[in-house]
Structure formats: structure tokens, C-alpha cells
mmCIF file of C-alpha atoms in Angstrom:
data_model
loop_
_atom_site.group_PDB
_atom_site.id
_atom_site.type_symbol
_atom_site.label_atom_id
_atom_site.label_comp_id
_atom_site.label_asym_id
_atom_site.label_seq_id
_atom_site.Cartn_x
_atom_site.Cartn_y
_atom_site.Cartn_z
ATOM 1 C CA MET A 1 -125.091 67.516 -68.035
ATOM 2 C CA HIS A 2 -125.649 66.580 -64.469
ATOM 3 C CA ALA A 3 -123.957 63.462 -62.882
ATOM 4 C CA VAL A 4 -123.577 61.804 -59.458
ATOM 5 C CA VAL A 5 -120.590 59.720 -59.279
ATOM 6 C CA SER A 6 -120.784 56.780 -56.505
ATOM 7 C CA GLY A 7 -117.727 54.924 -55.373
ATOM 8 C CA THR A 8 -114.653 55.856 -53.569
ATOM 9 C CA VAL A 9 -114.762 59.358 -54.869
ATOM 10 C CA GLN A 10 -114.344 61.707 -51.934
ATOM 11 C CA GLY A 11 -110.580 62.351 -50.378
ATOM 12 C CA VAL A 12 -109.022 61.002 -53.417
ATOM 13 C CA GLY A 13 -108.827 64.096 -55.590
ATOM 14 C CA PHE A 14 -111.745 63.333 -57.588
ATOM 15 C CA ARG A 15 -112.957 67.122 -57.679
ATOM 16 C CA TYR A 16 -109.618 68.443 -58.595
ATOM 17 C CA TRP A 17 -108.984 65.862 -61.372
ATOM 18 C CA THR A 18 -112.516 66.475 -62.875
ATOM 19 C CA ALA A 19 -111.882 70.180 -62.770
ATOM 20 C CA ARG A 20 -108.645 69.958 -64.741
ATOM 21 C CA LYS A 21 -110.133 67.498 -67.318
ATOM 22 C CA ALA A 22 -113.257 70.224 -67.608
ATOM 23 C CA ASP A 23 -110.693 73.088 -68.133
ATOM 24 C CA GLY A 24 -108.959 71.083 -70.818
ATOM 25 C CA LEU A 25 -112.128 70.763 -72.503
ATOM 26 C CA GLU A 26 -112.972 74.326 -71.946
ATOM 27 C CA LEU A 27 -116.369 73.268 -70.201
ATOM 28 C CA THR A 28 -118.001 75.504 -67.353
ATOM 29 C CA GLY A 29 -119.854 73.765 -64.195
ATOM 30 C CA TYR A 30 -118.780 72.516 -61.066
ATOM 31 C CA ALA A 31 -117.686 69.371 -58.901
ATOM 32 C CA ARG A 32 -118.729 69.080 -55.255
ATOM 33 C CA ASN A 33 -118.838 66.460 -52.642
ATOM 34 C CA LEU A 34 -122.378 65.717 -51.410
ATOM 35 C CA PHE A 35 -123.091 64.322 -47.812
ATOM 36 C CA ASP A 36 -123.880 60.719 -48.848
ATOM 37 C CA GLY A 37 -120.242 60.341 -50.031
ATOM 38 C CA THR A 38 -120.849 60.882 -53.893
ATOM 39 C CA VAL A 39 -119.724 63.457 -56.070
ATOM 40 C CA GLU A 40 -121.842 65.806 -58.076
ATOM 41 C CA VAL A 41 -120.688 67.048 -61.380
ATOM 42 C CA GLU A 42 -122.590 69.616 -63.740
ATOM 43 C CA ALA A 43 -120.829 70.399 -66.879
ATOM 44 C CA GLU A 44 -121.949 72.794 -69.648
ATOM 45 C CA GLY A 45 -120.534 73.320 -73.120
ATOM 46 C CA PRO A 46 -120.297 71.827 -76.638
ATOM 47 C CA SER A 47 -121.817 68.230 -76.341
ATOM 48 C CA ALA A 48 -118.923 66.571 -77.614
ATOM 49 C CA ALA A 49 -116.663 68.025 -74.872
ATOM 50 C CA VAL A 50 -119.410 67.371 -72.120
ATOM 51 C CA ASP A 51 -119.625 63.859 -73.544
ATOM 52 C CA ALA A 52 -115.849 63.374 -73.496
ATOM 53 C CA LEU A 53 -116.130 64.634 -69.641
ATOM 54 C CA MET A 54 -118.758 62.138 -68.672
ATOM 55 C CA GLU A 55 -116.663 59.278 -70.225
ATOM 56 C CA PHE A 56 -113.595 60.475 -68.006
ATOM 57 C CA ILE A 57 -115.737 60.321 -64.822
ATOM 58 C CA ARG A 58 -116.664 56.972 -65.381
ATOM 59 C CA THR A 59 -113.341 55.948 -64.730
ATOM 60 C CA GLY A 60 -112.062 58.740 -62.493
ATOM 61 C CA PRO A 61 -108.492 59.385 -61.433
ATOM 62 C CA PRO A 62 -106.302 56.448 -60.610
ATOM 63 C CA SER A 63 -106.855 57.022 -56.719
ATOM 64 C CA ALA A 64 -110.480 56.683 -57.105
ATOM 65 C CA THR A 65 -112.909 53.748 -57.413
ATOM 66 C CA VAL A 66 -116.069 54.610 -59.457
ATOM 67 C CA THR A 67 -118.811 52.068 -59.107
ATOM 68 C CA ASP A 68 -121.814 54.187 -60.776
ATOM 69 C CA VAL A 69 -122.556 57.244 -62.539
ATOM 70 C CA SER A 70 -126.131 58.543 -62.858
ATOM 71 C CA MET A 71 -126.461 61.196 -65.476
ATOM 72 C CA ARG A 72 -129.454 63.377 -66.557
ATOM 73 C CA PRO A 73 -129.542 66.169 -68.912
ATOM 74 C CA VAL A 74 -129.973 69.716 -67.507
ATOM 75 C CA VAL A 75 -130.700 73.260 -69.201
ATOM 76 C CA PRO A 76 -127.590 75.141 -69.317
ATOM 77 C CA HIS A 77 -127.567 78.102 -67.176
ATOM 78 C CA GLY A 78 -124.967 79.807 -69.550
ATOM 79 C CA ASP A 79 -124.068 82.277 -66.593
ATOM 80 C CA VAL A 80 -121.331 80.499 -65.055
ATOM 81 C CA GLU A 81 -117.471 81.194 -66.156
ATOM 82 C CA GLY A 82 -114.711 78.378 -65.810
ATOM 83 C CA PHE A 83 -115.128 75.185 -63.747
ATOM 84 C CA ALA A 84 -115.450 75.368 -59.844
ATOM 85 C CA ILE A 85 -114.729 73.133 -57.162
ATOM 86 C CA LEU A 86 -117.416 73.650 -54.579
ATOM 87 C CA HIS A 87 -117.292 72.628 -50.828
#
């Protein structure tokens, strides 16, 4: 699943929080800041775990304010290990 999270989501630990949640769900993928102030998240794994992460990012950590999450399914790459925080 690919998601773009809008709101106050940069500079508030959103990527690190997302990575901790994804690691706990044993997902692979990444979270990275985009130039427009949003955060991009891509997650692969069992659909129930991916769905759980997508629910988590709708709220985000206490320091964030999520105003919108746009999601779309993507074809799994299957070539990534772990969940990365990209810069």
C-alpha cells in the first residue's frame, strides 16, 4: 500500500513513529518526507498488518496533526528487508 499523509507531519517524528509501528507489525517498506510537506509511506506485508498501519497513520503520533491520507494499492516489490526511514 502506498500512502501520502498531509498535515503537520514533518519535524514531529512522524517517520520514526511510523517505522516503529511498521516494525512491530513486521512490515517492510519506507517512510520519507516529500518536498511539499507531506510524508510518503509505502508498506508491504500481510494485508491485515498493512491495514493496521494505514489506520495508525490516519492519526499519527501525538506530536502530529494529520489532515488527510491518500492511499492506493501498489504491486509488492518483495525485495526490501525491514522498514526504512528515507531522507
